[in-house]
């Protein structure tokens, strides 16, 4: 009588184990095994972190194994179970791996294929084709699009975190981590003690020191010491948390009438302002997005304001970026131009207004819209259009981890009506919604391609701007990511025709554009991909947006290149992962060496600090 040895791994996260009944059925090309209860006498099966083995005996050989069917039935009370993977040793001694990485909730079942990745055109039998189609049909009923606000990217159809599919909810450990991090942030900022500072006018610059009294490290102390100085103000546009606004200025806009006479004292090369622009030494930051956005008025006792400033910056002989002119609004008739030659506090306050506006755009557009919400769009389309056996699903799933959950939490607690934004942000009370709606009109597919984004702002010349570490490190990580994606894609797509014939990948690309981005004409997202190179760039955008770009403006946990859940089992893919990790290690070493001795080290894009996904 043939015997199959089945090994099942239960997850390590809290409450992953179960006391419910677990049944297994092995499905082969010739026949199926009987439905078998997996239960050892006097043994507690399927405990958290356990790896349990069982013998499944059959009356005849099953042929080539096609599926493993798992069923969970209630024992006493419903007890959810997280299965990591299953391995099966056949009577001939072969080992087959069946990745799962799913929760079985209530009385439920899951049918798994072995871990090899297949494109839809490579499935030949009706049995596997039907399984593939059924998985997608089920997913599309669960993962539905919803417009949270008009003009926003589409999001998941869930109002609360608990309404999400169990597989994409925070696990208990991550949920506790989220709560502790939130509490720690509140404690560090002493918000409970100093909340009145956010809701009333500050009377002294020393209030800044009170806010940051518990955040102690070398960088924060250096910034606190030098934050009023022009060189620090300029440096933050290059390597701060929002290094995507600064662009080279070849011609002043009519709305910003800075004259040579105004700024000549700030220019060091005995050139006119026009000549400095021609030489590539003038840069500009325009916060036009904030023009017309409503300021927070949720508290009638507290007046709040927003500015839409324009700031002119100059690269001096030391190649430092220095502010030389600031206009706090878009209309020059109503807004004077502030200069470094003005009184100390007039100039300082002008810079503070610019930094405040930079913060509003950073939090709402650079961070929330262009990383969180965009990654959610890619994630929902992935779940709806790519089955677990598809190689692109296996490639992307680690980079989507917890993104939909954190975004749902944000819509539930942070950016909702009466949420944290309304209580502590000048764009709260609806301004943040207007800002995203406005920013969506300039969000294009190409603007998510890192090299294109840098080039569009004329910031790509390393010799002209040698201290733009966000650009330099970003180039390296983008290239390493693209190489990795290319290595994986080339294993399954050996020619352009293979891409064109893949109905699922085409449906994924179309779903992002037609539903996720609501087919907005201005977004210019592709509706199809025709070549391997186009697919490689697209998937690089997804991975880079979810990991590296988010890291540059925020931070998280599971780092880039770490894939603890082995969705891929093929040796060539594992070799590609190892090559990717090696490249990332080399980049981390380069950045660490460059940062040695720097008072302001830049490590936001060091791969050993880049989380795999948008999870915070």
Coordinates of C-alpha atoms in Angstrom, one line a residue:
X1 CA 0.0 0.0 0.0
X2 CA 1.6 3.3 -1.1
X3 CA 2.4 5.8 1.7
X4 CA 2.9 9.5 1.5
X5 CA 4.6 11.4 4.3
X6 CA 3.0 14.8 4.7
X7 CA 4.8 17.5 6.7
X8 CA 2.9 20.7 7.7
X9 CA 4.4 23.9 9.2
X10 CA 2.2 26.1 11.4
X11 CA 3.0 29.8 11.5
X12 CA 5.1 31.5 14.2
X13 CA 2.9 34.5 14.8
X14 CA 0.7 34.8 17.8
X15 CA -2.4 32.5 17.8
X16 CA -1.3 30.8 14.6
X17 CA -2.0 27.3 16.1
X18 CA -5.3 25.6 16.3
X19 CA -7.2 22.8 18.2
X20 CA -9.7 22.3 15.3
X21 CA -9.8 19.2 13.2
X22 CA -7.5 19.3 10.1
X23 CA -8.1 17.0 7.2
X24 CA -6.0 16.5 4.1
X25 CA -6.7 15.1 0.6
X26 CA -4.0 14.4 -1.9
X27 CA -5.0 14.9 -5.5
X28 CA -3.0 13.2 -8.3
X29 CA -3.3 12.7 -12.0
X30 CA -4.6 9.2 -11.6
X31 CA -6.8 9.4 -8.5
X32 CA -7.2 11.0 -5.0
X33 CA -6.4 9.8 -1.5
X34 CA -9.2 9.4 1.0
X35 CA -10.0 12.5 3.1
X36 CA -7.6 11.9 6.1
X37 CA -7.8 13.4 9.6
X38 CA -4.4 14.5 10.7
X39 CA -4.2 13.6 14.4
X40 CA -1.6 11.9 16.5
X41 CA -2.7 10.1 19.7
X42 CA -1.8 11.9 22.9
X43 CA -0.2 14.8 21.0
X44 CA -1.2 18.4 20.6
X45 CA -1.1 18.9 16.8
X46 CA -0.6 22.2 15.0
X47 CA 0.8 24.3 17.8
X48 CA 2.2 27.7 17.0
X49 CA 5.6 27.2 15.2
X50 CA 5.2 23.4 15.0
X51 CA 6.3 21.3 12.1
X52 CA 4.2 18.1 12.2
X53 CA 4.6 14.9 10.0
X54 CA 1.9 12.4 9.2
X55 CA 1.6 9.3 7.0
X56 CA -1.2 9.2 4.4
X57 CA -1.8 5.7 3.0
X58 CA -3.6 5.1 -0.2
X59 CA -4.8 1.9 -1.9
X60 CA -3.0 2.8 -5.1
X61 CA -0.4 5.2 -6.5
X62 CA -2.0 8.6 -7.1
X63 CA 0.2 9.4 -10.1
X64 CA 1.8 12.9 -10.3
X65 CA 0.6 15.0 -7.4
X66 CA -1.4 18.0 -8.6
X67 CA -3.1 19.5 -5.5
X68 CA -3.1 19.2 -1.7
X69 CA -6.5 20.0 -0.2
X70 CA -6.7 21.1 3.4
X71 CA -9.9 21.4 5.4
X72 CA -10.4 22.8 8.9
X73 CA -13.5 21.9 10.9
X74 CA -14.6 23.1 14.3
X75 CA -13.6 21.0 17.4
X76 CA -15.0 23.0 20.3
X77 CA -15.0 26.6 19.3
X78 CA -13.8 28.1 16.0
X79 CA -10.0 28.4 16.2
X80 CA -8.3 30.1 13.3
X81 CA -5.1 28.4 11.9
X82 CA -2.2 29.8 9.9
X83 CA -0.5 27.3 7.6
X84 CA 2.9 28.2 6.3
X85 CA 3.6 25.3 3.9
X86 CA 3.2 21.6 3.3
X87 CA 5.8 19.2 1.9
X88 CA 4.9 15.7 0.6
X89 CA 7.3 12.8 0.3
X90 CA 6.0 10.5 -2.4
X91 CA 6.4 6.6 -2.3
X92 CA 9.3 7.1 -4.9
X93 CA 11.2 9.3 -2.5
X94 CA 10.5 12.6 -4.3
X95 CA 9.8 15.8 -2.2
X96 CA 7.2 18.3 -3.3
X97 CA 6.6 21.7 -1.7
X98 CA 3.2 23.3 -1.4
X99 CA 3.5 26.9 -0.2
X100 CA 0.4 28.1 1.7
X101 CA 1.0 31.2 3.9
X102 CA -2.7 31.6 4.5
X103 CA -5.2 31.7 7.4
X104 CA -7.9 29.0 7.5
X105 CA -10.9 30.7 9.3
X106 CA -14.0 29.1 10.6
X107 CA -15.0 25.9 8.7
X108 CA -12.9 26.3 5.5
X109 CA -10.7 24.7 3.0
X110 CA -7.8 25.6 0.7
X111 CA -6.6 23.8 -2.4
X112 CA -2.9 24.2 -3.0
X113 CA -0.7 23.7 -6.1
X114 CA 3.0 22.9 -5.7
X115 CA 5.4 25.8 -5.4
X116 CA 6.5 25.9 -9.0
X117 CA 5.4 29.1 -10.7
X118 CA 3.5 28.8 -14.0
X119 CA 2.2 31.4 -16.5
X120 CA -1.5 30.8 -17.5
X121 CA -0.5 29.7 -21.0
X122 CA 1.7 26.9 -19.5
X123 CA -1.2 25.2 -17.7
X124 CA -2.3 22.4 -20.1
X125 CA -4.9 20.3 -18.2
X126 CA -8.4 21.4 -17.6
X127 CA -8.0 20.5 -13.9
X128 CA -5.3 23.1 -13.2
X129 CA -6.9 25.7 -15.5
X130 CA -10.2 25.4 -13.5
X131 CA -8.4 25.7 -10.2
X132 CA -6.6 28.8 -11.4
X133 CA -9.9 30.4 -12.6
X134 CA -11.8 29.5 -9.4
X135 CA -9.1 31.1 -7.2
X136 CA -9.4 34.3 -9.1
X137 CA -13.2 34.3 -9.1
X138 CA -13.1 33.8 -5.4
X139 CA -10.6 36.6 -4.9
X140 CA -12.5 39.1 -7.0
X141 CA -15.5 38.6 -4.7
X142 CA -13.4 39.4 -1.7
X143 CA -11.0 42.1 -3.0
X144 CA -13.3 44.7 -4.4
X145 CA -12.5 48.3 -5.4
X146 CA -14.0 51.3 -3.6
X147 CA -13.7 55.0 -4.0
X148 CA -13.0 56.4 -0.6
X149 CA -13.0 60.0 -1.8
X150 CA -13.8 61.4 -5.3
X151 CA -10.6 61.9 -7.3
X152 CA -8.5 59.5 -5.1
X153 CA -6.9 56.3 -6.2
X154 CA -9.3 53.5 -5.6
X155 CA -8.9 51.5 -2.3
X156 CA -10.2 48.3 -0.7
X157 CA -13.9 47.9 -0.1
X158 CA -13.7 47.9 3.7
X159 CA -14.5 50.6 6.2
X160 CA -12.6 49.0 9.1
X161 CA -9.6 46.8 9.6
X162 CA -11.7 44.0 11.0
X163 CA -13.7 43.9 7.7
X164 CA -10.6 43.0 5.7
X165 CA -9.9 39.5 4.5
X166 CA -8.0 37.6 7.3
X167 CA -5.0 37.0 5.1
X168 CA -4.2 40.8 4.8
X169 CA -5.1 41.9 8.3
X170 CA -2.4 42.7 10.7
X171 CA -1.6 39.5 12.7
X172 CA -1.8 39.9 16.5
X173 CA 1.9 40.6 16.8
X174 CA 1.9 43.3 14.2
X175 CA -1.2 44.8 15.6
X176 CA 0.4 45.0 19.0
X177 CA 3.5 46.5 17.4
X178 CA 1.4 49.1 15.6
X179 CA -0.2 50.0 19.0
X180 CA 3.1 50.2 20.8
X181 CA 4.8 52.3 18.0
X182 CA 1.8 54.7 18.1
X183 CA 2.0 55.0 21.9
X184 CA 5.8 55.4 21.7
X185 CA 5.4 58.2 19.1
X186 CA 2.9 60.0 21.3
X187 CA 5.2 59.6 24.3
X188 CA 8.3 60.8 22.4
X189 CA 6.5 63.9 21.2
X190 CA 5.0 64.4 24.6
X191 CA 1.8 65.1 22.8
X192 CA -0.4 64.6 25.8
X193 CA 1.6 67.1 27.7
X194 CA 2.1 69.6 24.9
X195 CA -1.1 69.1 22.7
X196 CA -2.1 72.7 23.7
X197 CA 1.0 73.8 21.8
X198 CA -0.4 72.5 18.5
X199 CA -3.8 74.1 19.2
X200 CA -2.5 77.6 20.1
X201 CA 0.2 80.0 19.1
X202 CA 3.7 79.4 20.2
X203 CA 5.4 82.2 22.0
X204 CA 9.0 81.1 21.9
X205 CA 11.4 79.2 19.7
X206 CA 12.4 77.2 22.8
X207 CA 9.0 75.4 22.4
X208 CA 10.7 73.4 19.6
X209 CA 13.2 72.0 22.1
X210 CA 10.4 71.0 24.4
X211 CA 8.7 69.0 21.7
X212 CA 11.9 67.1 20.8
X213 CA 13.1 66.7 24.4
X214 CA 12.9 62.9 24.3
X215 CA 14.3 62.3 20.8
X216 CA 18.0 62.1 21.4
X217 CA 20.5 61.1 18.7
X218 CA 23.5 62.6 17.0
X219 CA 21.5 63.8 13.9
X220 CA 18.6 65.3 15.9
X221 CA 20.9 67.1 18.2
X222 CA 22.9 68.5 15.2
X223 CA 19.6 69.6 13.5
X224 CA 18.3 71.2 16.7
X225 CA 21.6 73.2 17.0
X226 CA 21.6 74.4 13.3
X227 CA 17.9 74.4 12.2
X228 CA 17.8 78.2 11.9
X229 CA 20.8 78.4 9.6
X230 CA 20.4 78.7 5.8
X231 CA 22.7 75.8 4.9
X232 CA 20.5 73.4 7.0
X233 CA 17.4 74.8 5.4
X234 CA 18.8 74.1 1.9
X235 CA 20.2 70.7 2.8
X236 CA 16.8 69.4 3.8
X237 CA 15.5 69.9 0.3
X238 CA 18.2 67.5 -0.9
X239 CA 18.4 64.9 1.8
X240 CA 15.5 65.5 4.2
X241 CA 12.2 63.6 4.4
X242 CA 10.9 65.3 1.2
X243 CA 13.7 65.4 -1.3
X244 CA 11.4 65.4 -4.3
X245 CA 10.4 69.1 -4.7
X246 CA 13.6 70.8 -5.5
X247 CA 14.3 71.4 -9.2
X248 CA 16.8 73.3 -11.3
X249 CA 15.6 76.7 -12.4
X250 CA 16.5 78.0 -15.9
X251 CA 13.9 80.7 -16.0
X252 CA 12.0 82.4 -13.2
X253 CA 8.2 82.1 -13.4
X254 CA 6.3 85.4 -13.9
X255 CA 4.6 84.9 -10.6
X256 CA 7.9 85.1 -8.8
X257 CA 9.5 88.4 -9.8
X258 CA 12.9 88.2 -8.1
X259 CA 15.4 90.7 -9.5
X260 CA 19.1 90.7 -9.7
X261 CA 19.2 93.6 -7.4
X262 CA 17.4 91.8 -4.7
X263 CA 19.7 88.8 -4.6
X264 CA 23.1 90.1 -5.8
X265 CA 24.5 90.2 -2.3
X266 CA 23.8 86.4 -2.0
X267 CA 25.6 85.5 -5.3
X268 CA 29.3 84.7 -4.9
X269 CA 30.6 84.3 -8.5
X270 CA 30.3 87.9 -9.7
X271 CA 27.5 86.8 -12.1
X272 CA 24.1 88.2 -12.5
X273 CA 21.0 86.2 -11.5
X274 CA 20.4 85.4 -15.2
X275 CA 23.9 84.2 -15.7
X276 CA 23.8 82.1 -12.5
X277 CA 20.6 80.4 -13.9
X278 CA 22.4 79.8 -17.2
X279 CA 25.3 78.3 -15.3
X280 CA 22.9 75.9 -13.5
X281 CA 23.4 77.3 -10.1
X282 CA 19.8 78.3 -9.3
X283 CA 17.2 76.0 -8.0
X284 CA 13.5 76.4 -7.1
X285 CA 10.9 74.9 -4.8
X286 CA 7.3 75.8 -5.7
X287 CA 4.5 74.7 -3.3
X288 CA 1.8 75.6 -5.8
X289 CA -0.1 72.5 -4.8
X290 CA -1.2 74.2 -1.6
X291 CA -2.7 77.2 -3.4
X292 CA -6.4 77.3 -2.7
X293 CA -6.3 74.4 -0.2
X294 CA -8.6 75.1 2.8
X295 CA -6.8 75.5 6.2
X296 CA -8.0 73.5 9.2
X297 CA -11.1 75.1 10.8
X298 CA -12.3 72.1 12.9
X299 CA -11.6 74.1 16.1
X300 CA -13.4 77.5 15.9
X301 CA -11.2 78.7 18.7
X302 CA -8.0 78.1 16.9
X303 CA -7.2 79.9 13.6
X304 CA -4.9 77.9 11.3
X305 CA -3.3 79.0 8.1
X306 CA -1.7 77.5 5.0
X307 CA 0.8 79.1 2.6
X308 CA 1.8 78.2 -0.9
X309 CA 5.3 79.5 -1.0
X310 CA 7.9 79.7 -3.7
X311 CA 11.6 79.5 -2.7
X312 CA 14.6 80.3 -4.7
X313 CA 17.9 78.5 -3.8
X314 CA 21.5 79.1 -4.8
X315 CA 24.4 76.7 -5.1
X316 CA 27.3 78.6 -3.6
X317 CA 31.1 78.0 -4.1
X318 CA 31.1 75.3 -1.5
X319 CA 28.2 73.6 -3.4
X320 CA 25.9 74.2 -0.5
X321 CA 22.2 75.0 -1.3
X322 CA 21.3 78.3 0.2
X323 CA 17.9 80.1 0.2
X324 CA 18.1 83.5 -1.4
X325 CA 14.4 84.6 -1.9
X326 CA 11.0 83.5 -0.5
X327 CA 7.5 84.5 -1.6
X328 CA 4.8 83.0 0.7
X329 CA 2.0 83.0 -1.9
X330 CA 1.5 82.5 -5.6
X331 CA 0.3 86.0 -6.3
X332 CA 3.2 88.5 -6.3
X333 CA 0.8 91.5 -5.9
X334 CA -0.3 90.2 -2.5
X335 CA 2.9 88.6 -1.3
X336 CA 6.2 90.4 -0.8
X337 CA 9.5 88.7 -1.4
X338 CA 11.6 88.0 1.7
X339 CA 15.4 88.0 1.5
X340 CA 18.3 87.0 3.7
X341 CA 19.1 90.7 4.1
X342 CA 15.7 91.2 5.9
X343 CA 15.6 91.3 9.7
X344 CA 16.6 88.1 11.4
X345 CA 13.2 87.0 12.4
X346 CA 11.4 88.1 9.2
X347 CA 13.7 85.8 7.3
X348 CA 13.5 83.0 9.8
X349 CA 9.7 83.1 9.9
X350 CA 9.6 83.0 6.1
X351 CA 11.8 79.9 6.1
X352 CA 9.5 78.3 8.8
X353 CA 6.5 78.9 6.6
X354 CA 8.3 77.2 3.7
X355 CA 9.2 74.3 5.9
X356 CA 5.6 74.0 7.1
X357 CA 4.3 73.9 3.5
X358 CA 7.0 71.3 2.7
X359 CA 5.7 69.2 5.6
X360 CA 2.1 69.4 4.4
X361 CA 3.1 68.2 0.9
X362 CA 5.4 65.5 2.3
X363 CA 2.9 63.9 4.6
X364 CA -0.1 64.0 2.3
X365 CA 1.3 63.7 -1.2
X366 CA 4.9 62.3 -1.2
X367 CA 4.2 59.8 1.7
X368 CA 0.4 59.1 1.8
X369 CA -0.5 59.3 -1.9
X370 CA 2.6 58.3 -3.8
X371 CA 3.7 55.4 -1.6
X372 CA 0.8 54.2 0.6
X373 CA -2.2 54.6 -1.7
X374 CA -0.3 53.7 -4.9
X375 CA 1.0 50.5 -3.3
X376 CA -2.5 49.6 -2.3
X377 CA -3.7 50.0 -5.9
X378 CA -1.0 47.6 -7.1
X379 CA -1.8 45.2 -4.2
X380 CA -5.6 45.0 -4.9
X381 CA -5.0 44.5 -8.6
X382 CA -2.5 41.8 -7.8
X383 CA -5.0 39.9 -5.6
X384 CA -7.8 40.3 -8.2
X385 CA -5.9 39.3 -11.3
X386 CA -2.9 37.1 -10.3
X387 CA -3.3 33.6 -8.8
X388 CA -0.8 32.4 -6.2
X389 CA 0.9 30.2 -8.8
X390 CA 1.8 33.2 -11.0
X391 CA 5.4 34.2 -10.8
X392 CA 4.6 37.9 -10.6
X393 CA 2.3 37.2 -7.6
X394 CA 5.1 35.4 -5.9
X395 CA 7.5 38.3 -6.7
X396 CA 5.2 41.1 -5.5
X397 CA 3.4 39.5 -2.4
X398 CA 6.3 40.3 0.0
X399 CA 6.2 43.9 -1.0
X400 CA 2.4 44.3 -0.4
X401 CA 2.6 42.8 3.1
X402 CA 0.3 44.7 5.5
X403 CA 0.0 47.7 3.1
X404 CA -3.8 47.4 2.7
X405 CA -4.1 46.9 6.5
X406 CA -2.1 50.0 7.4
X407 CA -4.0 52.1 4.8
X408 CA -7.4 50.9 6.2
X409 CA -6.2 51.8 9.7
X410 CA -5.3 55.3 8.3
X411 CA -8.7 55.8 6.8
X412 CA -10.3 54.5 10.1
X413 CA -8.2 56.6 12.5
X414 CA -5.8 59.1 10.8
X415 CA -7.2 60.8 7.8
X416 CA -10.9 60.3 8.5
X417 CA -13.3 62.9 9.8
X418 CA -12.3 63.8 13.4
X419 CA -9.1 61.7 13.0
X420 CA -5.5 62.7 14.0
X421 CA -5.1 64.9 10.9
X422 CA -8.1 67.0 11.9
X423 CA -6.6 67.4 15.4
X424 CA -3.0 68.2 14.7
X425 CA -2.5 69.2 11.0
X426 CA -3.1 72.5 9.2
X427 CA -4.6 70.6 6.2
X428 CA -7.0 68.7 8.5
X429 CA -10.7 69.2 8.2
X430 CA -10.8 68.4 4.5
X431 CA -7.7 70.2 3.2
X432 CA -5.7 67.0 3.0
X433 CA -8.5 65.5 0.8
X434 CA -8.4 68.6 -1.5
X435 CA -4.6 68.3 -1.6
X436 CA -4.6 64.7 -2.8
X437 CA -7.3 65.4 -5.3
X438 CA -5.2 68.2 -6.7
X439 CA -2.0 66.1 -6.6
X440 CA -3.6 63.3 -8.5
X441 CA -3.7 65.5 -11.6
X442 CA 0.1 65.5 -11.7
X443 CA 0.6 61.9 -10.7
X444 CA 1.8 60.0 -13.7
X445 CA 3.2 56.5 -14.2
X446 CA 6.6 58.0 -15.3
X447 CA 6.7 60.1 -12.2
X448 CA 7.0 56.8 -10.2
X449 CA 10.0 55.7 -12.3
X450 CA 12.9 56.9 -10.1
X451 CA 15.3 57.9 -12.9
X452 CA 12.6 59.7 -14.8
X453 CA 11.4 61.5 -11.7
X454 CA 15.0 62.8 -11.0
X455 CA 15.6 63.7 -14.7
X456 CA 12.3 65.6 -15.0
X457 CA 13.5 68.0 -12.3
X458 CA 16.9 68.4 -14.0
X459 CA 18.6 67.0 -10.9
X460 CA 20.4 64.1 -12.5
X461 CA 23.9 65.7 -12.9
X462 CA 26.1 64.2 -10.1
X463 CA 28.9 66.7 -10.8
X464 CA 26.7 69.7 -10.5
X465 CA 25.0 68.5 -7.3
X466 CA 27.4 66.1 -5.5
X467 CA 25.7 66.1 -2.2
X468 CA 22.2 64.9 -3.4
X469 CA 22.5 61.5 -1.6
X470 CA 18.8 60.7 -2.1
X471 CA 19.4 60.7 -5.9
X472 CA 22.7 58.8 -5.7
X473 CA 21.6 56.1 -3.3
X474 CA 18.2 55.9 -5.1
X475 CA 19.9 55.2 -8.4
X476 CA 21.9 52.4 -6.9
X477 CA 18.9 50.7 -5.2
X478 CA 16.7 51.2 -8.3
X479 CA 19.3 49.5 -10.5
X480 CA 19.7 46.6 -8.1
X481 CA 15.9 46.2 -7.8
X482 CA 15.6 46.3 -11.6
X483 CA 18.3 43.8 -12.1
X484 CA 16.6 41.4 -9.6
X485 CA 13.2 41.9 -11.3
X486 CA 14.9 41.3 -14.7
X487 CA 16.5 38.1 -13.5
X488 CA 13.2 36.7 -12.2
X489 CA 11.2 37.9 -15.3
X490 CA 13.7 36.3 -17.7
X491 CA 13.1 32.9 -16.1
X492 CA 9.5 32.8 -17.1
X493 CA 9.2 35.2 -20.0
X494 CA 11.8 34.1 -22.6
X495 CA 10.5 36.4 -25.3
X496 CA 8.1 39.4 -25.8
X497 CA 5.4 37.1 -27.1
X498 CA 5.3 35.3 -23.7
X499 CA 4.4 38.7 -22.1
X500 CA 1.7 39.4 -24.7
X501 CA 0.2 35.9 -24.4
X502 CA -0.1 36.2 -20.6
X503 CA -3.8 37.2 -20.1
X504 CA -3.4 37.5 -16.3
X505 CA -0.5 39.9 -16.4
X506 CA -2.3 42.0 -19.0
X507 CA -5.4 42.0 -16.7
X508 CA -3.3 43.1 -13.8
X509 CA -1.9 46.0 -15.7
X510 CA -5.3 47.0 -17.0
X511 CA -6.9 46.7 -13.6
X512 CA -4.4 49.2 -12.1
X513 CA -5.1 51.8 -14.8
X514 CA -8.8 51.3 -15.5
X515 CA -10.0 50.7 -11.9
X516 CA -7.3 51.6 -9.5
X517 CA -6.5 54.9 -11.2
X518 CA -10.0 55.2 -12.5
X519 CA -8.7 55.6 -16.1
X520 CA -7.8 59.2 -15.5
X521 CA -6.4 60.6 -18.8
X522 CA -3.6 62.5 -17.2
X523 CA -2.1 59.6 -15.2
X524 CA -0.7 57.9 -18.4
X525 CA -0.6 54.5 -16.8
X526 CA -0.2 51.7 -19.4
X527 CA -3.2 49.5 -20.0
X528 CA -1.0 46.7 -21.4
X529 CA 2.6 45.7 -21.7
X530 CA 4.0 44.3 -24.9
X531 CA 7.7 43.6 -24.1
X532 CA 9.8 42.0 -21.4
X533 CA 11.5 45.4 -20.9
X534 CA 8.2 47.2 -20.3
X535 CA 7.1 44.5 -17.8
X536 CA 10.5 44.7 -16.0
X537 CA 10.2 48.5 -15.6
X538 CA 6.6 48.2 -14.4
X539 CA 7.3 45.7 -11.7
X540 CA 10.4 47.6 -10.7
X541 CA 8.1 50.6 -10.1
X542 CA 5.9 48.5 -7.9
X543 CA 8.7 47.1 -5.8
X544 CA 10.6 50.3 -5.6
X545 CA 7.5 52.4 -4.6
X546 CA 6.5 49.9 -1.9
X547 CA 10.0 49.6 -0.4
X548 CA 12.7 52.1 -1.3
X549 CA 10.7 55.2 -2.1
X550 CA 8.6 54.7 1.1
X551 CA 11.8 54.2 3.1
X552 CA 13.1 57.5 1.9
X553 CA 10.1 59.3 3.4
X554 CA 9.3 56.9 6.3
X555 CA 10.6 53.7 8.0
X556 CA 9.6 50.1 8.8
X557 CA 10.6 46.6 9.6
X558 CA 11.2 43.6 7.2
X559 CA 14.1 44.8 5.1
X560 CA 14.6 44.8 1.4
X561 CA 15.8 41.4 0.0
X562 CA 14.5 39.4 3.0
X563 CA 11.9 36.8 1.9
X564 CA 11.1 34.6 4.9
X565 CA 8.0 33.3 3.2
X566 CA 9.3 31.2 0.4
X567 CA 6.6 31.6 -2.3
X568 CA 9.2 30.7 -5.0
X569 CA 10.8 27.2 -4.8
X570 CA 12.7 27.2 -8.1
X571 CA 16.5 27.2 -7.8
X572 CA 17.1 30.0 -10.5
X573 CA 14.8 32.4 -8.5
X574 CA 16.6 31.6 -5.3
X575 CA 19.9 32.3 -7.0
X576 CA 18.4 35.6 -8.2
X577 CA 17.4 36.5 -4.7
X578 CA 20.9 35.7 -3.4
X579 CA 22.4 37.9 -6.1
X580 CA 20.0 40.7 -5.2
X581 CA 20.9 40.4 -1.5
X582 CA 24.6 40.6 -2.4
X583 CA 24.1 43.7 -4.4
X584 CA 22.1 45.3 -1.6
X585 CA 24.9 44.4 0.9
X586 CA 27.5 46.1 -1.3
X587 CA 25.3 49.3 -1.5
X588 CA 24.8 49.3 2.2
X589 CA 28.6 49.0 2.7
X590 CA 29.2 51.9 0.3
X591 CA 26.7 54.1 2.1
X592 CA 28.1 53.3 5.5
X593 CA 31.7 54.1 4.4
X594 CA 30.5 57.4 2.8
X595 CA 28.7 58.4 5.9
X596 CA 31.6 57.8 8.3
X597 CA 32.6 61.0 9.9
X598 CA 29.7 63.0 8.5
X599 CA 27.7 65.2 10.9
X600 CA 24.6 64.6 8.8
X601 CA 24.8 61.0 7.5
X602 CA 22.2 60.0 4.9
X603 CA 21.1 56.5 5.4
X604 CA 17.4 56.5 4.5
X605 CA 18.1 54.5 1.3
X606 CA 20.6 52.2 2.8
X607 CA 19.2 48.7 1.9
X608 CA 19.7 47.4 5.4
X609 CA 17.2 50.1 6.5
X610 CA 14.7 49.7 3.6
X611 CA 11.5 47.8 4.6
X612 CA 10.2 45.4 2.1
X613 CA 6.7 46.9 2.1
X614 CA 4.6 49.8 3.2
X615 CA 3.6 48.5 6.6
X616 CA 3.9 51.6 8.8

